[in-house]
Amino acid sequence: MIITKQKDIEEIYEMTKPYSKILVAGCDGCCQPPRSINEAKVLAQMLELKARSEGRDLKWKAITVLRQCDDRIAATTLRPFIEEYDAIVSLACGLGVGMLNRIFPTILTFPAQNSMFGGAENNGENYFVEYCETCGDCLLGVTGGICPMAGCAKNLSNGPCGGQVEGKCEVGGYIHDCAWVKIWERLKKFNRLDLFTIYRPPRNYYLWSSPRYIHIYEPISNEEEPKKEEKI
Amino acid sequence: MVNRPAFSNLLKTIREGKFVFTGELEPEKDFDLNHVLHSAEEMKKTGKIVAANVTDGPQGDAYTCSMVPCYLVQEKVGLEAIWQMTVRDRNRIALFGDILGGAILGLKNLLALTGDHSALGDHQNARAVYDLDSTQLIDLVSKMVDDGTDLEGNEIKGGKPQLNVGCAANPNSNPREPEILKVGRKVEVGADFIQTQTSFDVDDAKEFLKELERYNIPVLLGLFPIKNYGIAWYFNEYIPGVSVPKDFLDALKKTKKIKDKKEKYATIDKINLDFYEPFIKEIKKTTKAAGIHCMAVHYERLFEPLFKDF
């Protein structure tokens, strides 16, 4: 899921200051950390209090969307309300904010969150962790299932660097695990150090460069079609 | 392993079978490089230092680039430079361009490094690059030097750059096995020599050198003579994985009380000589190390007495 962190209330307030009627939209798409109807309501109330302290009147409605990154769901949920409001504040990740701005071109949607990373939740551990950087060229098959792009501060393909001490990374004060020591431990355990010692050539970072598109549907036919040159 | 000609005096001297010494120069946030050139001159005077490393933004700090001081040290002082190049700040396009430029200026040694992360330096918000890693940088240099091409196979016009390329290895690594295996990859893609990080433990260093013997590549063991107690203390407190031996540290601590500058310097030099002379002798006698990389930045006065018997 996409892990987000709420922006400072001052920053959200400054963005919405020119507007007197706002629609505050939660998102239920990724369930953690929660940013649904209750969070939308609390944020709206805080913005109202701040506005009142400055002698301004702020009208708001809090609502939530099943998934803001799905155009049909977002459009059907929010369309009945947008006419009445000057601006939308979205509690979704950047995908949701981008989507609302695209499907409602007549109204501005502002982000209430900073999108941090695609993360996993380890139940019982008090943090979300980045296991994947969506690089477009998955290495997990040769690294024992541990991603050196997401796990190594230097994104090394041929680690570890000399900065690990007792398996901990120099970045962040020797708290986080060195991904490459973990990869070595795991491959050693499965007697697959052959995978560790191979040289991995420079990566194709073009796959990782924005904006990225993937066609969802390609036409299928039983007729032979002339071969097209592949283009990204 | 590649069988590349020795383009640099460093590699030529090593291949002649001589036990070599290299020094270290550190340009900082400098517009005036006289202190670097002065240190280089002091090194040259000793007649023992075959080449000197020039650092590339150590600790992730924004410092004067490495290429220009390398060139000036070679041109103005006549001391061969070992051009340290990290992959932290430049992508493969910039690295290629710089390597070609440096080779045109006559630089003969390149030490390929990952580089301390920018998050540790004085521009913590910088975007670290790491397009290539240090092994891939060696691969790039190999393609340029051996094949005369860039990474994509496009030909370099007018000849092949003539460089020897080195890599680093850390004897303080714990666990050590992944470090040793990593060096294997670097040798496979064309490293000509290894310079190690600093070691304060002769037995540990010997063990490390023994493990590296499998790659049959010249290794220069890193040593760090310490010119005052503050540096030793800093090492001990702030460089994880490195500990200065207690006797050495205590001896340096006592010199803090010496008022007379001359006497203080003499005492510190003696402490270093007492520690490092037998250390180097032991390494030379009992291991296959090709030499010593002495990282004593701005402590060139020790070089003459320390290296005179080697």
Coordinates of C-alpha atoms in Angstrom, one line a residue:
Chain A
M1 CA 0.0 0.0 0.0
I2 CA 1.0 3.7 -0.3
I3 CA 2.2 4.9 3.0
T4 CA 1.4 8.6 3.7
K5 CA 2.1 11.1 6.5
Q6 CA -0.3 14.0 7.1
K7 CA 1.1 17.4 6.3
D8 CA 1.5 20.0 9.0
I9 CA -1.9 21.6 9.7
E10 CA -0.5 25.1 9.0
E11 CA 0.5 24.0 5.5
I12 CA -2.9 22.6 4.7
Y13 CA -4.6 25.7 6.1
E14 CA -2.5 28.0 4.0
M15 CA -3.4 26.0 0.8
T16 CA -7.1 26.2 1.6
K17 CA -7.2 29.8 2.9
P18 CA -8.6 31.4 -0.2
Y19 CA -11.7 29.2 -0.1
S20 CA -14.7 29.4 2.2
K21 CA -16.4 26.0 1.4
I22 CA -14.3 22.9 1.3
L23 CA -15.0 19.2 0.6
V24 CA -12.7 17.1 2.7
A25 CA -12.3 13.7 1.1
G26 CA -10.9 10.6 2.9
C27 CA -9.7 7.5 1.1
D28 CA -10.3 3.9 2.1
G29 CA -8.0 2.5 -0.6
C30 CA -5.0 1.6 1.5
C31 CA -6.3 0.9 5.0
Q32 CA -3.1 2.0 6.9
P33 CA -2.4 4.6 8.3
P34 CA -6.2 5.4 8.5
R35 CA -7.3 8.4 6.5
S36 CA -11.0 7.7 6.2
I37 CA -14.2 9.5 7.2
N38 CA -13.2 10.1 10.8
E39 CA -9.8 11.5 9.9
A40 CA -11.5 13.7 7.2
K41 CA -13.9 15.0 9.9
V42 CA -11.1 15.8 12.4
L43 CA -9.0 17.6 9.8
A44 CA -12.1 19.6 8.7
Q45 CA -12.8 20.6 12.3
M46 CA -9.2 21.7 12.8
L47 CA -9.2 23.8 9.7
E48 CA -12.5 25.3 10.9
L49 CA -11.1 26.2 14.3
K50 CA -8.0 27.8 12.7
A51 CA -10.3 29.8 10.4
R52 CA -12.4 30.9 13.3
S53 CA -9.4 32.0 15.2
E54 CA -8.6 34.3 12.3
G55 CA -12.2 35.6 12.2
R56 CA -13.1 33.6 9.0
D57 CA -16.1 31.5 8.4
L58 CA -15.4 28.0 6.9
K59 CA -18.0 25.6 5.7
W60 CA -17.0 22.0 5.2
K61 CA -18.3 18.5 4.4
A62 CA -16.3 15.4 5.3
I63 CA -16.7 12.3 3.1
T64 CA -14.8 9.2 2.1
V65 CA -14.1 7.4 -1.1
L66 CA -13.5 3.7 -1.5
R67 CA -10.5 4.3 -3.7
Q68 CA -9.6 7.8 -4.9
C69 CA -7.2 6.3 -7.5
D70 CA -10.1 4.7 -9.3
D71 CA -11.6 7.2 -11.7
R72 CA -15.1 5.7 -11.8
I73 CA -15.4 5.1 -8.0
A74 CA -14.0 8.6 -7.2
A75 CA -16.2 10.3 -9.8
T76 CA -19.5 8.6 -8.8
T77 CA -18.8 9.2 -5.1
L78 CA -17.9 12.9 -5.3
R79 CA -19.7 14.3 -8.3
P80 CA -23.0 14.9 -6.4
F81 CA -21.2 17.3 -4.1
I82 CA -18.5 19.2 -5.9
E83 CA -20.8 21.9 -7.3
E84 CA -21.5 23.2 -3.8
Y85 CA -17.8 23.6 -2.8
D86 CA -14.9 25.9 -3.8
A87 CA -12.1 23.4 -3.2
I88 CA -11.4 19.7 -2.3
V89 CA -8.9 18.6 0.4
S90 CA -7.9 15.0 -0.2
L91 CA -6.5 12.7 2.4
A92 CA -5.4 10.2 -0.2
C93 CA -1.9 9.7 -1.5
G94 CA -0.7 11.6 -4.5
L95 CA -2.5 9.2 -6.8
G96 CA -5.8 10.2 -5.3
V97 CA -5.0 13.9 -5.4
G98 CA -3.9 13.6 -9.0
M99 CA -6.9 11.6 -10.0
L100 CA -9.4 14.1 -8.4
N101 CA -7.7 17.0 -10.2
R102 CA -8.0 15.1 -13.4
I103 CA -11.6 14.0 -13.2
F104 CA -12.9 17.3 -11.7
P105 CA -11.2 19.9 -13.9
T106 CA -13.4 22.8 -12.7
I107 CA -12.2 22.6 -9.0
L108 CA -8.8 22.4 -7.4
T109 CA -8.0 19.4 -5.1
F110 CA -5.3 20.0 -2.5
P111 CA -3.2 17.3 -0.7
A112 CA -3.5 16.8 3.0
Q113 CA -0.8 14.1 3.0
N114 CA 2.8 13.6 1.9
S115 CA 3.1 10.3 0.0
M116 CA 6.0 8.5 1.5
F117 CA 6.5 5.1 -0.2
G118 CA 4.9 1.9 -1.2
G119 CA 5.1 0.1 2.1
A120 CA 4.3 -3.1 4.0
E121 CA 2.9 -3.4 7.4
N122 CA 4.5 -5.8 9.8
N123 CA 1.9 -6.6 12.4
G124 CA 3.3 -6.1 15.9
E125 CA 6.1 -3.8 14.8
N126 CA 5.4 -0.2 15.1
Y127 CA 6.5 0.9 11.6
F128 CA 5.7 0.7 7.9
V129 CA 8.6 -0.5 5.8
E130 CA 9.6 -0.1 2.2
Y131 CA 10.1 -3.5 0.6
C132 CA 9.8 -2.4 -3.0
E133 CA 10.7 0.8 -5.0
T134 CA 8.7 -0.2 -8.1
C135 CA 11.8 0.0 -10.2
G136 CA 10.3 -1.8 -13.1
D137 CA 13.0 -4.5 -13.3
C138 CA 12.6 -6.8 -10.3
L139 CA 15.8 -8.2 -8.8
L140 CA 14.2 -10.2 -5.9
G141 CA 14.8 -13.5 -7.7
V142 CA 18.5 -13.1 -7.4
T143 CA 18.7 -11.4 -4.0
G144 CA 16.9 -13.9 -1.7
G145 CA 13.7 -11.9 -1.9
I146 CA 15.3 -8.8 -0.3
C147 CA 15.3 -5.7 -2.5
P148 CA 18.6 -3.8 -2.6
M149 CA 16.9 -0.9 -4.4
A150 CA 14.4 -0.3 -1.5
G151 CA 16.6 -1.7 1.3
C152 CA 20.0 -0.2 0.5
A153 CA 20.4 3.6 1.0
K154 CA 22.8 3.7 -2.0
N155 CA 20.6 1.4 -4.3
L156 CA 23.6 -0.8 -4.9
S157 CA 23.3 -3.7 -7.4
N158 CA 26.6 -5.1 -6.2
G159 CA 26.8 -4.4 -2.4
P160 CA 27.6 -4.2 0.4
C161 CA 29.5 -0.9 0.4
G162 CA 32.2 -0.4 3.0
G163 CA 29.8 1.6 5.2
Q164 CA 28.1 -1.3 7.0
V165 CA 29.1 -2.1 10.6
E166 CA 28.0 -5.3 12.2
G167 CA 25.3 -5.5 9.5
K168 CA 24.0 -2.0 10.1
C169 CA 23.9 0.9 7.6
E170 CA 25.9 4.1 7.9
V171 CA 22.9 6.1 6.9
G172 CA 20.5 6.7 9.8
G173 CA 23.0 6.1 12.5
Y174 CA 23.7 2.4 12.3
I175 CA 20.1 1.5 13.2
H176 CA 18.8 0.0 10.0
D177 CA 19.9 -3.3 8.6
C178 CA 22.3 -3.4 5.7
A179 CA 20.2 -4.9 2.9
W180 CA 23.3 -6.5 1.4
V181 CA 24.4 -8.3 4.6
K182 CA 20.8 -9.6 4.9
I183 CA 20.9 -10.7 1.2
W184 CA 24.2 -12.5 1.9
E185 CA 22.8 -14.2 5.1
R186 CA 19.7 -15.3 3.3
L187 CA 21.5 -16.7 0.2
K188 CA 24.1 -18.4 2.4
K189 CA 21.3 -20.1 4.3
F190 CA 20.0 -21.6 1.1
N191 CA 23.4 -22.4 -0.2
R192 CA 23.0 -19.9 -3.0
L193 CA 26.0 -17.7 -2.7
D194 CA 26.5 -18.2 -6.4
L195 CA 23.7 -15.6 -6.8
F196 CA 25.5 -13.3 -4.4
T197 CA 28.9 -13.4 -6.2
I198 CA 27.6 -12.8 -9.7
Y199 CA 28.3 -9.3 -11.1
R200 CA 25.1 -7.4 -11.9
P201 CA 25.7 -4.9 -14.8
P202 CA 24.4 -1.3 -14.8
R203 CA 20.6 -1.2 -14.5
N204 CA 18.1 0.2 -17.0
Y205 CA 16.9 3.3 -15.1
Y206 CA 14.8 4.4 -18.1
L207 CA 12.3 1.9 -16.8
W208 CA 12.2 3.9 -13.5
S209 CA 11.9 7.3 -15.1
S210 CA 8.6 9.3 -14.9
P211 CA 6.0 9.5 -16.3
R212 CA 5.4 5.8 -16.7
Y213 CA 2.4 4.3 -18.6
I214 CA 1.3 0.7 -19.0
H215 CA -1.5 -0.2 -21.4
I216 CA -4.2 -2.0 -19.5
Y217 CA -5.9 -3.6 -22.5
E218 CA -4.2 -4.6 -25.8
P219 CA -6.5 -5.7 -28.6
I220 CA -6.5 -9.5 -29.1
S221 CA -7.1 -10.9 -32.6
N222 CA -6.7 -14.3 -34.3
E223 CA -5.5 -12.5 -37.4
E224 CA -1.8 -12.1 -38.0
E225 CA -0.9 -8.4 -37.5
P226 CA 2.1 -6.7 -39.0
K227 CA 4.9 -6.4 -36.3
K228 CA 5.1 -2.9 -34.8
E229 CA 8.2 -1.4 -33.4
E230 CA 8.1 -1.5 -29.6
K231 CA 7.8 1.9 -28.1
I232 CA 7.4 2.9 -24.5
Chain B
M1 CA 40.8 -10.9 -14.0
V2 CA 42.2 -8.6 -16.7
N3 CA 45.8 -8.5 -17.9
R4 CA 46.0 -4.8 -18.5
P5 CA 49.3 -2.9 -19.1
A6 CA 50.6 -0.9 -16.2
F7 CA 50.0 2.7 -17.3
S8 CA 50.8 4.3 -14.0
N9 CA 54.1 4.4 -12.1
L10 CA 52.2 3.0 -9.1
L11 CA 51.3 -0.2 -10.9
K12 CA 54.7 -0.4 -12.7
T13 CA 56.5 -0.1 -9.4
I14 CA 54.2 -2.8 -7.9
R15 CA 54.8 -5.1 -10.8
E16 CA 58.6 -4.6 -10.4
G17 CA 58.1 -6.3 -7.1
K18 CA 58.8 -3.2 -4.9
F19 CA 57.0 -2.6 -1.6
V20 CA 55.2 0.7 -2.3
F21 CA 53.9 3.5 -0.2
T22 CA 51.0 5.8 -1.2
G23 CA 49.8 8.9 0.6
E24 CA 46.6 10.8 0.8
L25 CA 45.7 14.4 -0.1
E26 CA 42.4 16.0 0.9
P27 CA 41.1 19.0 -0.9
E28 CA 38.3 20.5 1.2
K29 CA 36.0 23.5 0.6
D30 CA 39.0 25.2 -1.0
F31 CA 39.5 27.8 -3.7
D32 CA 43.2 27.9 -2.7
L33 CA 44.8 24.5 -3.1
N34 CA 48.2 25.4 -1.8
H35 CA 47.9 23.2 1.3
V36 CA 47.3 20.2 -1.0
L37 CA 50.3 21.1 -3.2
H38 CA 52.5 21.7 -0.1
S39 CA 51.5 18.3 1.3
A40 CA 52.3 16.7 -2.1
E41 CA 55.7 18.4 -2.1
E42 CA 56.5 17.1 1.3
M43 CA 55.5 13.6 0.2
K44 CA 57.6 13.8 -2.9
K45 CA 60.6 15.0 -0.8
T46 CA 60.6 11.8 1.1
G47 CA 61.3 9.9 -2.1
K48 CA 59.3 7.0 -0.7
I49 CA 55.8 7.9 -1.8
V50 CA 55.1 6.6 -5.3
A51 CA 51.6 8.2 -5.6
A52 CA 49.0 10.1 -3.6
N53 CA 45.3 9.6 -3.4
V54 CA 43.2 12.7 -3.9
T55 CA 39.8 12.4 -2.1
D56 CA 36.4 13.1 -3.7
G57 CA 34.1 14.7 -1.2
P58 CA 34.9 12.5 1.8
Q59 CA 32.1 12.1 4.5
G60 CA 29.7 13.3 1.8
D61 CA 30.8 16.9 2.1
A62 CA 30.7 19.3 -0.9
Y63 CA 34.5 19.9 -1.5
T64 CA 36.7 21.0 -4.4
C65 CA 36.5 18.3 -7.1
S66 CA 39.2 15.7 -7.2
M67 CA 40.3 15.9 -10.8
V68 CA 41.8 19.4 -10.8
P69 CA 44.0 18.9 -7.7
C70 CA 45.1 15.5 -9.2
Y71 CA 46.2 17.3 -12.3
L72 CA 47.9 20.1 -10.4
V73 CA 49.7 17.6 -8.1
Q74 CA 51.1 15.8 -11.2
E75 CA 51.9 19.0 -13.1
K76 CA 53.3 21.3 -10.4
V77 CA 54.7 18.8 -8.0
G78 CA 55.5 15.8 -10.2
L79 CA 53.9 13.3 -7.9
E80 CA 51.6 10.8 -9.4
A81 CA 48.0 11.1 -8.4
I82 CA 45.4 8.4 -7.5
W83 CA 42.2 9.9 -8.5
Q84 CA 39.4 8.9 -6.1
M85 CA 36.1 8.9 -7.8
T86 CA 32.8 8.2 -6.1
V87 CA 29.5 7.2 -7.8
R88 CA 27.6 9.3 -5.3
D89 CA 27.3 12.5 -7.3
R90 CA 27.4 11.7 -10.9
N91 CA 25.5 9.4 -13.3
R92 CA 27.2 7.2 -15.9
I93 CA 27.2 10.0 -18.4
A94 CA 29.0 12.4 -16.1
L95 CA 31.4 9.7 -14.9
F96 CA 32.3 8.8 -18.5
G97 CA 32.9 12.4 -19.4
D98 CA 35.0 13.0 -16.3
I99 CA 37.1 9.9 -16.8
L100 CA 37.8 10.8 -20.4
G101 CA 38.7 14.4 -19.3
G102 CA 41.0 13.2 -16.5
A103 CA 42.7 10.8 -18.8
I104 CA 43.3 13.6 -21.3
L105 CA 44.9 15.5 -18.5
G106 CA 47.3 12.6 -17.9
L107 CA 45.8 11.0 -14.8
K108 CA 46.8 7.4 -14.7
N109 CA 45.2 5.9 -11.6
L110 CA 41.5 5.9 -10.7
L111 CA 40.2 4.5 -7.4
A112 CA 36.6 3.6 -7.8
L113 CA 34.5 4.2 -4.7
T114 CA 30.9 4.2 -3.7
G115 CA 31.4 7.2 -1.5
D116 CA 30.0 8.2 1.9
H117 CA 26.3 8.9 1.6
S118 CA 25.3 12.5 1.1
A119 CA 23.0 12.2 4.1
L120 CA 26.2 12.1 6.2
G121 CA 27.6 15.3 4.7
D122 CA 27.0 19.0 4.7
H123 CA 24.2 18.9 2.1
Q124 CA 21.9 16.3 3.7
N125 CA 19.0 17.2 1.5
A126 CA 20.9 16.5 -1.7
R127 CA 19.7 13.8 -4.1
A128 CA 22.3 11.0 -4.0
V129 CA 22.9 9.7 -7.5
Y130 CA 24.2 6.1 -7.3
D131 CA 23.3 5.4 -11.0
L132 CA 26.2 3.0 -11.0
D133 CA 27.8 1.3 -8.1
S134 CA 31.6 1.1 -7.6
T135 CA 31.8 -2.3 -9.3
Q136 CA 29.9 -1.0 -12.3
L137 CA 32.2 2.0 -12.3
I138 CA 35.2 -0.3 -12.6
D139 CA 33.3 -2.0 -15.5
L140 CA 32.9 1.4 -17.2
V141 CA 36.6 2.1 -16.8
S142 CA 37.5 -1.3 -18.2
K143 CA 35.3 -0.8 -21.2
M144 CA 36.9 2.6 -21.8
V145 CA 40.5 1.4 -21.3
D146 CA 40.3 -2.1 -22.8
D147 CA 37.7 -1.7 -25.5
G148 CA 37.8 2.0 -26.1
T149 CA 34.1 2.4 -25.7
D150 CA 31.4 3.7 -23.3
L151 CA 29.0 1.4 -21.5
E152 CA 26.8 1.2 -24.5
G153 CA 29.6 0.1 -26.8
N154 CA 30.0 3.5 -28.6
E155 CA 33.5 4.0 -29.7
I156 CA 35.8 6.7 -28.2
K157 CA 37.4 8.6 -31.0
G158 CA 41.2 9.2 -31.1
G159 CA 42.3 6.3 -29.0
K160 CA 41.7 4.6 -25.7
P161 CA 42.3 6.3 -22.4
Q162 CA 45.2 4.9 -20.4
L163 CA 44.2 4.3 -16.8
N164 CA 44.7 1.8 -14.1
V165 CA 41.7 1.3 -11.8
G166 CA 41.7 0.4 -8.2
C167 CA 39.0 -0.6 -5.7
A168 CA 38.6 -0.3 -1.9
A169 CA 38.2 -3.1 0.7
N170 CA 37.4 -2.7 4.3
P171 CA 39.3 -4.8 6.8
N172 CA 37.0 -3.6 9.6
S173 CA 33.9 -5.2 7.9
N174 CA 31.9 -7.3 10.2
P175 CA 30.6 -9.7 8.8
R176 CA 33.7 -10.1 6.6
E177 CA 32.6 -12.7 4.1
P178 CA 30.3 -10.5 2.0
E179 CA 33.1 -7.9 1.8
I180 CA 35.5 -10.5 0.5
L181 CA 33.0 -11.8 -2.0
K182 CA 32.3 -8.3 -3.1
V183 CA 35.9 -7.7 -3.9
G184 CA 35.8 -10.8 -6.1
R185 CA 33.2 -9.1 -8.3
K186 CA 35.4 -6.0 -8.6
V187 CA 38.4 -8.1 -9.6
E188 CA 36.3 -9.9 -12.1
V189 CA 35.3 -6.7 -13.9
G190 CA 38.8 -5.4 -14.1
A191 CA 40.3 -3.9 -10.9
D192 CA 44.1 -3.6 -11.1
F193 CA 44.8 -3.0 -7.4
I194 CA 43.2 -2.7 -4.0
Q195 CA 43.7 0.0 -1.4
T196 CA 42.1 -0.9 2.0
Q197 CA 40.5 1.2 4.7
T198 CA 42.6 1.8 7.8
S199 CA 43.6 -1.0 10.1
F200 CA 44.9 -0.7 13.7
D201 CA 45.1 -4.4 14.3
V202 CA 48.1 -6.2 12.7
D203 CA 46.7 -9.7 13.3
D204 CA 43.4 -8.8 11.9
A205 CA 45.0 -7.1 8.9
K206 CA 47.1 -10.2 8.2
E207 CA 44.0 -12.3 8.2
F208 CA 42.2 -10.0 5.9
L209 CA 45.2 -9.8 3.5
K210 CA 45.4 -13.6 3.5
E211 CA 41.7 -13.8 2.5
L212 CA 42.3 -11.4 -0.4
E213 CA 45.2 -13.5 -1.7
R214 CA 42.7 -15.7 -3.6
Y215 CA 42.2 -12.9 -6.1
N216 CA 45.9 -12.6 -6.9
I217 CA 45.8 -8.8 -7.1
P218 CA 48.1 -6.2 -5.4
V219 CA 46.8 -5.0 -2.1
L220 CA 47.9 -1.8 -0.4
L221 CA 47.0 -1.9 3.3
G222 CA 45.6 1.3 4.7
L223 CA 47.2 2.7 7.8
F224 CA 46.4 5.9 9.6
P225 CA 49.2 7.5 11.7
I226 CA 47.5 9.9 14.1
K227 CA 49.0 13.4 14.6
N228 CA 47.1 14.3 17.7
Y229 CA 44.9 12.9 20.5
G230 CA 41.7 14.6 19.2
I231 CA 41.8 12.7 15.9
A232 CA 42.4 9.4 17.8
W233 CA 39.5 10.2 20.1
Y234 CA 37.2 11.1 17.2
F235 CA 38.1 7.8 15.4
N236 CA 37.3 5.8 18.5
E237 CA 34.1 7.6 19.3
Y238 CA 32.6 8.4 15.9
I239 CA 33.9 5.9 13.4
P240 CA 32.0 2.7 14.1
G241 CA 33.8 -0.5 13.5
V242 CA 37.2 1.1 14.0
S243 CA 38.9 1.2 17.4
V244 CA 42.3 2.7 18.2
P245 CA 44.2 0.3 20.4
K246 CA 44.0 1.5 24.1
D247 CA 47.8 1.7 24.7
F248 CA 48.2 3.9 21.5
L249 CA 45.2 6.0 22.5
D250 CA 46.4 6.5 26.1
A251 CA 49.9 7.4 25.0
L252 CA 48.5 10.1 22.7
K253 CA 46.3 11.3 25.5
K254 CA 49.3 12.0 27.7
T255 CA 50.8 14.3 25.1
K256 CA 48.0 16.7 25.7
K257 CA 49.8 18.0 28.8
I258 CA 53.1 18.7 27.0
K259 CA 53.3 22.5 26.7
D260 CA 56.4 22.8 24.5
K261 CA 55.2 22.3 20.9
K262 CA 58.5 20.8 19.6
E263 CA 58.6 18.3 22.4
K264 CA 54.9 17.5 21.9
Y265 CA 55.4 16.8 18.2
A266 CA 58.5 14.7 18.9
T267 CA 56.6 12.6 21.5
I268 CA 53.6 12.1 19.2
D269 CA 55.9 11.1 16.3
K270 CA 57.7 8.6 18.5
I271 CA 54.4 7.1 19.6
N272 CA 53.4 6.7 16.0
L273 CA 56.8 5.3 15.0
D274 CA 56.8 2.8 17.9
F275 CA 53.3 1.6 16.7
Y276 CA 53.6 1.7 13.0
E277 CA 57.3 0.7 12.3
P278 CA 56.8 -2.9 13.7
F279 CA 53.4 -3.0 12.1
I280 CA 54.7 -2.3 8.6
K281 CA 57.7 -4.6 9.1
E282 CA 55.3 -7.4 10.1
I283 CA 53.1 -6.8 7.1
K284 CA 56.0 -6.7 4.7
K285 CA 57.6 -9.8 6.2
T286 CA 54.6 -12.1 6.6
T287 CA 52.1 -11.1 4.0
K288 CA 51.8 -10.7 0.2
A289 CA 50.7 -7.0 0.6
A290 CA 52.1 -4.9 -2.3
G291 CA 52.5 -1.9 0.0
I292 CA 51.0 0.5 2.4
H293 CA 48.5 3.3 1.8
C294 CA 49.3 5.9 4.4
M295 CA 46.3 8.1 5.1
A296 CA 48.0 10.6 7.4
V297 CA 46.6 13.8 5.8
H298 CA 48.8 16.8 6.8
Y299 CA 51.1 14.6 8.8
E300 CA 53.9 14.3 6.2
R301 CA 56.6 15.0 8.7
L302 CA 56.3 11.4 9.9
F303 CA 56.8 9.9 6.4
E304 CA 60.6 10.3 6.3
P305 CA 61.4 8.6 9.6
L306 CA 58.6 6.0 9.2
F307 CA 59.6 4.9 5.7
K308 CA 63.3 5.3 5.8
D309 CA 64.1 1.6 6.5
F310 CA 61.8 0.3 3.8

